[in-house]
Amino acid sequence: MNQVDYLRISLIDRCNFRCQYCMPEGTELDYILRQELLTHDELLTLLKEVFIPIGFRKFRLTGGEPLLRPGVVDLVRDIASLPETEDLAMTTNAFFLAQMAQDLYNGGLRRINISLDSLDPQTFDKIIGNRGRSRWEQTWEGIQAAHRVGFDPLKLNVVVIPGFNDREVLDLAALTLDRNWHVRFIEFMPIGNAALFGDRAWIPSEELRQRIRDKWGLVESQVRGNGPADVFQIPGAKGTLGFISQMSECFCDRCNRMRLSADGWLRPCLLNEMGQIDLKTSLRSGVNPSQLREQVGQLLQIKPEINFKQRDSGTGIGVYARTMSQIGG
Ligand code: SAM
């Protein structure tokens, strides 16, 4: 196993989009009550007194939609200024990014991943559940703003849904030809919308790579991330293409992360729900940081076993209690 030093932190479970694969319209979600969210101070306490002392150095802010979290720029500033923070990144849908990109950058955020499932406004709106209002334009402006402000690398995440956006794979890949952007294709997982998953299922990354190879050729990239993506490049392109293949491949041996939900549950593995611990309740009931460190340390020890066990629950029939918006995607 890799050293586990990367924490993905969900700041909020709410989102202004209703992506079909994540929190589709009409789904009844039990939102976390405001008083159940980890506060700014609680989150910093957990980082400073629990996670950093046991070796976590890389943090990603996600959600739900992290830009909906009140005080997100202050949080960025406080986490970025911890001396031990080696990397601070964010995953966002970019809808509010145009007006926030500069403040986030000034606060110390340097890396940003943006979900962009389609270049076609109609398809985009269909995927994100536009509720009568087109959102593509403002999202694209957010992406441009992030680029102008200097976020580097700028990564675009595409969840490929057969019948929705799979015909755009070449157009999305073409974004990397003359831009230093990283487009990452993610296999659709059965978390969030089991019905759509059952209906349309997922496309193996290798099939997407073959389509791209047939058009331009494809080589393994020298630029490697530290995560689960297999990174390739169209020969001569400025940017790269990543493939995150959690359905067709097992990359548990490369897993370097845990996830902290907005209400303080620490989850050792995305693809199964074993072993989670409720840090917020412990913190609020006065359990001291050294005991919390011990609990998290124990979870780290058994993480390899948790990762490989029941991974099959992620391959088709497993029904997850929490969606990605609740876990922190
Ligand atoms: N709101 C932000 C955004 O849209 O990027 C951050 C949260 S969102 C849950 C983070 C990521 O989760 C998205 O980029 C999407 O790729 C991923 N995601 C959510 N549900 C998924 C699913 N069923 N299969 C694959 N990826 C999923």
mmCIF file with all atom_site columns, C-alpha atoms in Angstrom, residues 126-316:
data_model
loop_
_atom_site.group_PDB
_atom_site.id
_atom_site.type_symbol
_atom_site.label_atom_id
_atom_site.label_alt_id
_atom_site.label_comp_id
_atom_site.label_asym_id
_atom_site.label_entity_id
_atom_site.label_seq_id
_atom_site.pdbx_PDB_ins_code
_atom_site.Cartn_x
_atom_site.Cartn_y
_atom_site.Cartn_z
_atom_site.occupancy
_atom_site.B_iso_or_equiv
_atom_site.pdbx_formal_charge
_atom_site.auth_seq_id
_atom_site.auth_comp_id
_atom_site.auth_asym_id
_atom_site.auth_atom_id
_atom_site.pdbx_PDB_model_num
ATOM 1   C CA . LYS A 1 126 ? -29.553 17.582 -19.131 1.00 0.00 ? 126 LYS A CA 1
ATOM 2   C CA . ILE A 1 127 ? -26.799 15.991 -17.062 1.00 0.00 ? 127 ILE A CA 1
ATOM 3   C CA . ILE A 1 128 ? -26.713 18.627 -14.350 1.00 0.00 ? 128 ILE A CA 1
ATOM 4   C CA . GLY A 1 129 ? -30.500 19.050 -14.129 1.00 0.00 ? 129 GLY A CA 1
ATOM 5   C CA . ASN A 1 130 ? -30.771 22.706 -15.117 1.00 0.00 ? 130 ASN A CA 1
ATOM 6   C CA . ARG A 1 131 ? -34.256 23.364 -13.728 1.00 0.00 ? 131 ARG A CA 1
ATOM 7   C CA . GLY A 1 132 ? -35.174 25.588 -16.630 1.00 0.00 ? 132 GLY A CA 1
ATOM 8   C CA . ARG A 1 133 ? -32.052 27.673 -16.692 1.00 0.00 ? 133 ARG A CA 1
ATOM 9   C CA . SER A 1 134 ? -28.960 27.026 -18.749 1.00 0.00 ? 134 SER A CA 1
ATOM 10  C CA . ARG A 1 135 ? -25.839 26.766 -16.639 1.00 0.00 ? 135 ARG A CA 1
ATOM 11  C CA . TRP A 1 136 ? -23.195 25.927 -19.220 1.00 0.00 ? 136 TRP A CA 1
ATOM 12  C CA . GLU A 1 137 ? -22.125 29.480 -20.047 1.00 0.00 ? 137 GLU A CA 1
ATOM 13  C CA . GLN A 1 138 ? -21.465 30.510 -16.452 1.00 0.00 ? 138 GLN A CA 1
ATOM 14  C CA . THR A 1 139 ? -19.632 27.240 -15.788 1.00 0.00 ? 139 THR A CA 1
ATOM 15  C CA . TRP A 1 140 ? -17.412 27.791 -18.826 1.00 0.00 ? 140 TRP A CA 1
ATOM 16  C CA . GLU A 1 141 ? -16.700 31.345 -17.619 1.00 0.00 ? 141 GLU A CA 1
ATOM 17  C CA . GLY A 1 142 ? -15.677 29.884 -14.274 1.00 0.00 ? 142 GLY A CA 1
ATOM 18  C CA . ILE A 1 143 ? -13.253 27.556 -16.035 1.00 0.00 ? 143 ILE A CA 1
ATOM 19  C CA . GLN A 1 144 ? -11.782 30.432 -18.054 1.00 0.00 ? 144 GLN A CA 1
ATOM 20  C CA . ALA A 1 145 ? -11.410 32.519 -14.902 1.00 0.00 ? 145 ALA A CA 1
ATOM 21  C CA . ALA A 1 146 ? -9.548  29.692 -13.143 1.00 0.00 ? 146 ALA A CA 1
ATOM 22  C CA . HIS A 1 147 ? -7.233  29.449 -16.118 1.00 0.00 ? 147 HIS A CA 1
ATOM 23  C CA . ARG A 1 148 ? -6.610  33.219 -16.208 1.00 0.00 ? 148 ARG A CA 1
ATOM 24  C CA . VAL A 1 149 ? -5.937  33.425 -12.493 1.00 0.00 ? 149 VAL A CA 1
ATOM 25  C CA . GLY A 1 150 ? -3.223  30.789 -12.889 1.00 0.00 ? 150 GLY A CA 1
ATOM 26  C CA . PHE A 1 151 ? -4.541  27.545 -11.477 1.00 0.00 ? 151 PHE A CA 1
ATOM 27  C CA . ASP A 1 152 ? -2.106  24.991 -12.733 1.00 0.00 ? 152 ASP A CA 1
ATOM 28  C CA . PRO A 1 153 ? -2.719  22.211 -13.401 1.00 0.00 ? 153 PRO A CA 1
ATOM 29  C CA . LEU A 1 154 ? -6.305  22.822 -14.363 1.00 0.00 ? 154 LEU A CA 1
ATOM 30  C CA . LYS A 1 155 ? -8.103  19.505 -14.433 1.00 0.00 ? 155 LYS A CA 1
ATOM 31  C CA . LEU A 1 156 ? -11.478 18.785 -15.942 1.00 0.00 ? 156 LEU A CA 1
ATOM 32  C CA . ASN A 1 157 ? -13.402 15.747 -14.682 1.00 0.00 ? 157 ASN A CA 1
ATOM 33  C CA . VAL A 1 158 ? -15.786 13.995 -17.030 1.00 0.00 ? 158 VAL A CA 1
ATOM 34  C CA . VAL A 1 159 ? -18.037 11.188 -15.811 1.00 0.00 ? 159 VAL A CA 1
ATOM 35  C CA . VAL A 1 160 ? -18.848 9.216  -18.928 1.00 0.00 ? 160 VAL A CA 1
ATOM 36  C CA . ILE A 1 161 ? -22.485 8.143  -19.095 1.00 0.00 ? 161 ILE A CA 1
ATOM 37  C CA . PRO A 1 162 ? -23.398 5.953  -22.034 1.00 0.00 ? 162 PRO A CA 1
ATOM 38  C CA . GLY A 1 163 ? -26.088 7.589  -24.146 1.00 0.00 ? 163 GLY A CA 1
ATOM 39  C CA . PHE A 1 164 ? -25.554 11.014 -22.565 1.00 0.00 ? 164 PHE A CA 1
ATOM 40  C CA . ASN A 1 165 ? -22.040 12.250 -23.212 1.00 0.00 ? 165 ASN A CA 1
ATOM 41  C CA . ASP A 1 166 ? -19.998 9.310  -24.482 1.00 0.00 ? 166 ASP A CA 1
ATOM 42  C CA . ARG A 1 167 ? -20.220 10.631 -28.043 1.00 0.00 ? 167 ARG A CA 1
ATOM 43  C CA . GLU A 1 168 ? -18.269 13.706 -26.875 1.00 0.00 ? 168 GLU A CA 1
ATOM 44  C CA . VAL A 1 169 ? -15.199 11.867 -25.705 1.00 0.00 ? 169 VAL A CA 1
ATOM 45  C CA . LEU A 1 170 ? -13.151 12.979 -28.723 1.00 0.00 ? 170 LEU A CA 1
ATOM 46  C CA . ASP A 1 171 ? -14.282 16.625 -28.431 1.00 0.00 ? 171 ASP A CA 1
ATOM 47  C CA . LEU A 1 172 ? -13.386 16.674 -24.753 1.00 0.00 ? 172 LEU A CA 1
ATOM 48  C CA . ALA A 1 173 ? -10.050 14.993 -25.426 1.00 0.00 ? 173 ALA A CA 1
ATOM 49  C CA . ALA A 1 174 ? -9.366  17.625 -28.104 1.00 0.00 ? 174 ALA A CA 1
ATOM 50  C CA . LEU A 1 175 ? -9.336  20.323 -25.385 1.00 0.00 ? 175 LEU A CA 1
ATOM 51  C CA . THR A 1 176 ? -5.871  19.074 -24.468 1.00 0.00 ? 176 THR A CA 1
ATOM 52  C CA . LEU A 1 177 ? -4.413  19.545 -27.945 1.00 0.00 ? 177 LEU A CA 1
ATOM 53  C CA . ASP A 1 178 ? -3.545  23.210 -27.554 1.00 0.00 ? 178 ASP A CA 1
ATOM 54  C CA . ARG A 1 179 ? -4.155  23.832 -23.851 1.00 0.00 ? 179 ARG A CA 1
ATOM 55  C CA . ASN A 1 180 ? -2.137  22.615 -20.907 1.00 0.00 ? 180 ASN A CA 1
ATOM 56  C CA . TRP A 1 181 ? -5.283  21.168 -19.352 1.00 0.00 ? 181 TRP A CA 1
ATOM 57  C CA . HIS A 1 182 ? -5.778  17.708 -17.938 1.00 0.00 ? 182 HIS A CA 1
ATOM 58  C CA . VAL A 1 183 ? -8.999  16.041 -18.961 1.00 0.00 ? 183 VAL A CA 1
ATOM 59  C CA . ARG A 1 184 ? -9.882  13.012 -16.882 1.00 0.00 ? 184 ARG A CA 1
ATOM 60  C CA . PHE A 1 185 ? -12.489 10.472 -17.837 1.00 0.00 ? 185 PHE A CA 1
ATOM 61  C CA . ILE A 1 186 ? -14.104 8.777  -14.879 1.00 0.00 ? 186 ILE A CA 1
ATOM 62  C CA . GLU A 1 187 ? -15.982 5.507  -15.037 1.00 0.00 ? 187 GLU A CA 1
ATOM 63  C CA . PHE A 1 188 ? -19.515 5.927  -13.755 1.00 0.00 ? 188 PHE A CA 1
ATOM 64  C CA . MET A 1 189 ? -19.940 4.195  -10.382 1.00 0.00 ? 189 MET A CA 1
ATOM 65  C CA . PRO A 1 190 ? -23.143 2.835  -8.899  1.00 0.00 ? 190 PRO A CA 1
ATOM 66  C CA . ILE A 1 191 ? -23.123 5.454  -6.144  1.00 0.00 ? 191 ILE A CA 1
ATOM 67  C CA . GLY A 1 192 ? -25.894 8.045  -6.286  1.00 0.00 ? 192 GLY A CA 1
ATOM 68  C CA . ASN A 1 193 ? -28.136 6.809  -9.087  1.00 0.00 ? 193 ASN A CA 1
ATOM 69  C CA . ALA A 1 194 ? -28.452 3.052  -9.089  1.00 0.00 ? 194 ALA A CA 1
ATOM 70  C CA . ALA A 1 195 ? -31.358 3.208  -11.569 1.00 0.00 ? 195 ALA A CA 1
ATOM 71  C CA . LEU A 1 196 ? -29.387 5.140  -14.191 1.00 0.00 ? 196 LEU A CA 1
ATOM 72  C CA . PHE A 1 197 ? -26.410 2.930  -13.558 1.00 0.00 ? 197 PHE A CA 1
ATOM 73  C CA . GLY A 1 198 ? -28.501 -0.205 -13.980 1.00 0.00 ? 198 GLY A CA 1
ATOM 74  C CA . ASP A 1 199 ? -29.979 1.230  -17.132 1.00 0.00 ? 199 ASP A CA 1
ATOM 75  C CA . ARG A 1 200 ? -26.934 2.584  -18.864 1.00 0.00 ? 200 ARG A CA 1
ATOM 76  C CA . ALA A 1 201 ? -23.994 1.119  -16.960 1.00 0.00 ? 201 ALA A CA 1
ATOM 77  C CA . TRP A 1 202 ? -20.452 2.298  -17.601 1.00 0.00 ? 202 TRP A CA 1
ATOM 78  C CA . ILE A 1 203 ? -17.879 2.292  -20.376 1.00 0.00 ? 203 ILE A CA 1
ATOM 79  C CA . PRO A 1 204 ? -14.468 0.790  -19.634 1.00 0.00 ? 204 PRO A CA 1
ATOM 80  C CA . SER A 1 205 ? -11.634 3.322  -19.935 1.00 0.00 ? 205 SER A CA 1
ATOM 81  C CA . GLU A 1 206 ? -9.818  1.097  -22.398 1.00 0.00 ? 206 GLU A CA 1
ATOM 82  C CA . GLU A 1 207 ? -12.706 1.478  -24.823 1.00 0.00 ? 207 GLU A CA 1
ATOM 83  C CA . LEU A 1 208 ? -12.413 5.281  -24.598 1.00 0.00 ? 208 LEU A CA 1
ATOM 84  C CA . ARG A 1 209 ? -8.654  5.097  -25.032 1.00 0.00 ? 209 ARG A CA 1
ATOM 85  C CA . GLN A 1 210 ? -9.129  3.020  -28.176 1.00 0.00 ? 210 GLN A CA 1
ATOM 86  C CA . ARG A 1 211 ? -11.424 5.657  -29.686 1.00 0.00 ? 211 ARG A CA 1
ATOM 87  C CA . ILE A 1 212 ? -8.832  8.340  -28.980 1.00 0.00 ? 212 ILE A CA 1
ATOM 88  C CA . ARG A 1 213 ? -5.982  6.131  -30.212 1.00 0.00 ? 213 ARG A CA 1
ATOM 89  C CA . ASP A 1 214 ? -7.825  5.508  -33.475 1.00 0.00 ? 214 ASP A CA 1
ATOM 90  C CA . LYS A 1 215 ? -8.097  9.246  -34.108 1.00 0.00 ? 215 LYS A CA 1
ATOM 91  C CA . TRP A 1 216 ? -4.793  10.701 -32.898 1.00 0.00 ? 216 TRP A CA 1
ATOM 92  C CA . GLY A 1 217 ? -2.711  7.967  -31.331 1.00 0.00 ? 217 GLY A CA 1
ATOM 93  C CA . LEU A 1 218 ? -2.071  7.877  -27.585 1.00 0.00 ? 218 LEU A CA 1
ATOM 94  C CA . VAL A 1 219 ? 1.088   7.513  -25.521 1.00 0.00 ? 219 VAL A CA 1
ATOM 95  C CA . GLU A 1 220 ? 1.666   7.093  -21.821 1.00 0.00 ? 220 GLU A CA 1
ATOM 96  C CA . SER A 1 221 ? 2.414   10.477 -20.318 1.00 0.00 ? 221 SER A CA 1
ATOM 97  C CA . GLN A 1 222 ? 5.569   11.446 -18.465 1.00 0.00 ? 222 GLN A CA 1
ATOM 98  C CA . VAL A 1 223 ? 3.354   13.628 -16.260 1.00 0.00 ? 223 VAL A CA 1
ATOM 99  C CA . ARG A 1 224 ? 2.126   11.374 -13.489 1.00 0.00 ? 224 ARG A CA 1
ATOM 100 C CA . GLY A 1 225 ? -0.381  12.281 -10.846 1.00 0.00 ? 225 GLY A CA 1
ATOM 101 C CA . ASN A 1 226 ? -0.160  10.848 -7.355  1.00 0.00 ? 226 ASN A CA 1
ATOM 102 C CA . GLY A 1 227 ? -3.639  9.387  -7.558  1.00 0.00 ? 227 GLY A CA 1
ATOM 103 C CA . PRO A 1 228 ? -5.567  6.653  -9.271  1.00 0.00 ? 228 PRO A CA 1
ATOM 104 C CA . ALA A 1 229 ? -5.597  8.108  -12.804 1.00 0.00 ? 229 ALA A CA 1
ATOM 105 C CA . ASP A 1 230 ? -3.693  6.405  -15.606 1.00 0.00 ? 230 ASP A CA 1
ATOM 106 C CA . VAL A 1 231 ? -2.236  9.327  -17.513 1.00 0.00 ? 231 VAL A CA 1
ATOM 107 C CA . PHE A 1 232 ? -1.830  9.432  -21.297 1.00 0.00 ? 232 PHE A CA 1
ATOM 108 C CA . GLN A 1 233 ? -1.211  12.066 -23.931 1.00 0.00 ? 233 GLN A CA 1
ATOM 109 C CA . ILE A 1 234 ? -2.131  12.585 -27.549 1.00 0.00 ? 234 ILE A CA 1
ATOM 110 C CA . PRO A 1 235 ? 1.252   12.856 -29.313 1.00 0.00 ? 235 PRO A CA 1
ATOM 111 C CA . GLY A 1 236 ? 2.235   16.537 -29.464 1.00 0.00 ? 236 GLY A CA 1
ATOM 112 C CA . ALA A 1 237 ? -0.657  17.698 -27.271 1.00 0.00 ? 237 ALA A CA 1
ATOM 113 C CA . LYS A 1 238 ? -0.021  20.286 -24.564 1.00 0.00 ? 238 LYS A CA 1
ATOM 114 C CA . GLY A 1 239 ? -2.295  18.695 -21.996 1.00 0.00 ? 239 GLY A CA 1
ATOM 115 C CA . THR A 1 240 ? -2.896  15.149 -20.779 1.00 0.00 ? 240 THR A CA 1
ATOM 116 C CA . LEU A 1 241 ? -5.700  12.638 -20.598 1.00 0.00 ? 241 LEU A CA 1
ATOM 117 C CA . GLY A 1 242 ? -6.364  10.765 -17.381 1.00 0.00 ? 242 GLY A CA 1
ATOM 118 C CA . PHE A 1 243 ? -8.512  7.697  -16.954 1.00 0.00 ? 243 PHE A CA 1
ATOM 119 C CA . ILE A 1 244 ? -9.962  6.798  -13.597 1.00 0.00 ? 244 ILE A CA 1
ATOM 120 C CA . SER A 1 245 ? -11.137 3.252  -13.885 1.00 0.00 ? 245 SER A CA 1
ATOM 121 C CA . GLN A 1 246 ? -12.492 2.264  -10.536 1.00 0.00 ? 246 GLN A CA 1
ATOM 122 C CA . MET A 1 247 ? -14.978 -0.102 -12.137 1.00 0.00 ? 247 MET A CA 1
ATOM 123 C CA . SER A 1 248 ? -12.720 -1.935 -14.569 1.00 0.00 ? 248 SER A CA 1
ATOM 124 C CA . GLU A 1 249 ? -9.532  -1.935 -12.511 1.00 0.00 ? 249 GLU A CA 1
ATOM 125 C CA . CYS A 1 250 ? -8.567  -2.387 -8.897  1.00 0.00 ? 250 CYS A CA 1
ATOM 126 C CA . PHE A 1 251 ? -6.117  0.280  -7.824  1.00 0.00 ? 251 PHE A CA 1
ATOM 127 C CA . CYS A 1 252 ? -6.441  -0.315 -4.093  1.00 0.00 ? 252 CYS A CA 1
ATOM 128 C CA . ASP A 1 253 ? -2.670  -0.786 -3.913  1.00 0.00 ? 253 ASP A CA 1
ATOM 129 C CA . ARG A 1 254 ? -2.216  2.822  -5.116  1.00 0.00 ? 254 ARG A CA 1
ATOM 130 C CA . CYS A 1 255 ? -4.799  4.261  -2.708  1.00 0.00 ? 255 CYS A CA 1
ATOM 131 C CA . ASN A 1 256 ? -3.310  7.069  -0.625  1.00 0.00 ? 256 ASN A CA 1
ATOM 132 C CA . ARG A 1 257 ? -6.456  8.692  0.744   1.00 0.00 ? 257 ARG A CA 1
ATOM 133 C CA . MET A 1 258 ? -9.288  8.836  3.223   1.00 0.00 ? 258 MET A CA 1
ATOM 134 C CA . ARG A 1 259 ? -12.446 10.921 3.090   1.00 0.00 ? 259 ARG A CA 1
ATOM 135 C CA . LEU A 1 260 ? -13.915 13.158 5.771   1.00 0.00 ? 260 LEU A CA 1
ATOM 136 C CA . SER A 1 261 ? -17.601 13.974 5.327   1.00 0.00 ? 261 SER A CA 1
ATOM 137 C CA . ALA A 1 262 ? -19.032 17.388 6.150   1.00 0.00 ? 262 ALA A CA 1
ATOM 138 C CA . ASP A 1 263 ? -20.531 15.947 9.335   1.00 0.00 ? 263 ASP A CA 1
ATOM 139 C CA . GLY A 1 264 ? -17.246 14.470 10.446  1.00 0.00 ? 264 GLY A CA 1
ATOM 140 C CA . TRP A 1 265 ? -17.379 10.803 9.399   1.00 0.00 ? 265 TRP A CA 1
ATOM 141 C CA . LEU A 1 266 ? -14.014 9.460  8.331   1.00 0.00 ? 266 LEU A CA 1
ATOM 142 C CA . ARG A 1 267 ? -14.287 6.876  5.563   1.00 0.00 ? 267 ARG A CA 1
ATOM 143 C CA . PRO A 1 268 ? -11.306 4.724  4.662   1.00 0.00 ? 268 PRO A CA 1
ATOM 144 C CA . CYS A 1 269 ? -12.558 3.411  1.309   1.00 0.00 ? 269 CYS A CA 1
ATOM 145 C CA . LEU A 1 270 ? -14.823 4.964  -1.305  1.00 0.00 ? 270 LEU A CA 1
ATOM 146 C CA . LEU A 1 271 ? -16.129 1.680  -2.601  1.00 0.00 ? 271 LEU A CA 1
ATOM 147 C CA . ASN A 1 272 ? -17.337 0.146  0.605   1.00 0.00 ? 272 ASN A CA 1
ATOM 148 C CA . GLU A 1 273 ? -18.719 1.475  3.831   1.00 0.00 ? 273 GLU A CA 1
ATOM 149 C CA . MET A 1 274 ? -16.749 -0.495 6.382   1.00 0.00 ? 274 MET A CA 1
ATOM 150 C CA . GLY A 1 275 ? -14.809 0.987  9.226   1.00 0.00 ? 275 GLY A CA 1
ATOM 151 C CA . GLN A 1 276 ? -16.114 4.563  9.217   1.00 0.00 ? 276 GLN A CA 1
ATOM 152 C CA . ILE A 1 277 ? -15.632 6.565  12.400  1.00 0.00 ? 277 ILE A CA 1
ATOM 153 C CA . ASP A 1 278 ? -17.575 9.553  13.677  1.00 0.00 ? 278 ASP A CA 1
ATOM 154 C CA . LEU A 1 279 ? -14.924 12.111 14.604  1.00 0.00 ? 279 LEU A CA 1
ATOM 155 C CA . LYS A 1 280 ? -17.312 14.999 15.116  1.00 0.00 ? 280 LYS A CA 1
ATOM 156 C CA . THR A 1 281 ? -19.335 13.287 17.862  1.00 0.00 ? 281 THR A CA 1
ATOM 157 C CA . SER A 1 282 ? -16.121 12.205 19.578  1.00 0.00 ? 282 SER A CA 1
ATOM 158 C CA . LEU A 1 283 ? -14.694 15.718 19.351  1.00 0.00 ? 283 LEU A CA 1
ATOM 159 C CA . ARG A 1 284 ? -17.886 17.312 20.684  1.00 0.00 ? 284 ARG A CA 1
ATOM 160 C CA . SER A 1 285 ? -18.165 14.857 23.539  1.00 0.00 ? 285 SER A CA 1
ATOM 161 C CA . GLY A 1 286 ? -14.696 15.786 24.713  1.00 0.00 ? 286 GLY A CA 1
ATOM 162 C CA . VAL A 1 287 ? -12.633 12.816 23.534  1.00 0.00 ? 287 VAL A CA 1
ATOM 163 C CA . ASN A 1 288 ? -9.123  14.161 23.559  1.00 0.00 ? 288 ASN A CA 1
ATOM 164 C CA . PRO A 1 289 ? -7.004  14.513 20.418  1.00 0.00 ? 289 PRO A CA 1
ATOM 165 C CA . SER A 1 290 ? -4.560  11.796 21.420  1.00 0.00 ? 290 SER A CA 1
ATOM 166 C CA . GLN A 1 291 ? -7.410  9.274  21.585  1.00 0.00 ? 291 GLN A CA 1
ATOM 167 C CA . LEU A 1 292 ? -8.693  10.489 18.220  1.00 0.00 ? 292 LEU A CA 1
ATOM 168 C CA . ARG A 1 293 ? -5.216  10.069 16.751  1.00 0.00 ? 293 ARG A CA 1
ATOM 169 C CA . GLU A 1 294 ? -5.169  6.546  18.092  1.00 0.00 ? 294 GLU A CA 1
ATOM 170 C CA . GLN A 1 295 ? -8.555  5.758  16.503  1.00 0.00 ? 295 GLN A CA 1
ATOM 171 C CA . VAL A 1 296 ? -7.514  7.173  13.139  1.00 0.00 ? 296 VAL A CA 1
ATOM 172 C CA . GLY A 1 297 ? -4.142  5.407  13.414  1.00 0.00 ? 297 GLY A CA 1
ATOM 173 C CA . GLN A 1 298 ? -5.931  2.094  13.965  1.00 0.00 ? 298 GLN A CA 1
ATOM 174 C CA . LEU A 1 299 ? -8.127  2.760  10.954  1.00 0.00 ? 299 LEU A CA 1
ATOM 175 C CA . LEU A 1 300 ? -5.008  3.404  8.874   1.00 0.00 ? 300 LEU A CA 1
ATOM 176 C CA . GLN A 1 301 ? -3.651  0.038  9.919   1.00 0.00 ? 301 GLN A CA 1
ATOM 177 C CA . ILE A 1 302 ? -6.717  -1.875 8.806   1.00 0.00 ? 302 ILE A CA 1
ATOM 178 C CA . LYS A 1 303 ? -7.333  0.244  5.691   1.00 0.00 ? 303 LYS A CA 1
ATOM 179 C CA . PRO A 1 304 ? -5.557  -2.177 3.321   1.00 0.00 ? 304 PRO A CA 1
ATOM 180 C CA . GLU A 1 305 ? -7.822  -4.973 4.448   1.00 0.00 ? 305 GLU A CA 1
ATOM 181 C CA . ILE A 1 306 ? -10.928 -2.765 4.187   1.00 0.00 ? 306 ILE A CA 1
ATOM 182 C CA . ASN A 1 307 ? -9.897  -1.623 0.708   1.00 0.00 ? 307 ASN A CA 1
ATOM 183 C CA . PHE A 1 308 ? -9.583  -5.045 -0.790  1.00 0.00 ? 308 PHE A CA 1
ATOM 184 C CA . LYS A 1 309 ? -12.481 -6.578 1.104   1.00 0.00 ? 309 LYS A CA 1
ATOM 185 C CA . GLN A 1 310 ? -15.931 -6.185 -0.387  1.00 0.00 ? 310 GLN A CA 1
ATOM 186 C CA . ARG A 1 311 ? -14.584 -4.182 -3.259  1.00 0.00 ? 311 ARG A CA 1
ATOM 187 C CA . ASP A 1 312 ? -17.100 -6.156 -5.287  1.00 0.00 ? 312 ASP A CA 1
ATOM 188 C CA . SER A 1 313 ? -19.861 -4.149 -3.633  1.00 0.00 ? 313 SER A CA 1
ATOM 189 C CA . GLY A 1 314 ? -18.757 -1.466 -6.066  1.00 0.00 ? 314 GLY A CA 1
ATOM 190 C CA . THR A 1 315 ? -19.235 -3.527 -9.168  1.00 0.00 ? 315 THR A CA 1
ATOM 191 C CA . GLY A 1 316 ? -22.923 -3.477 -9.800  1.00 0.00 ? 316 GLY A CA 1
#
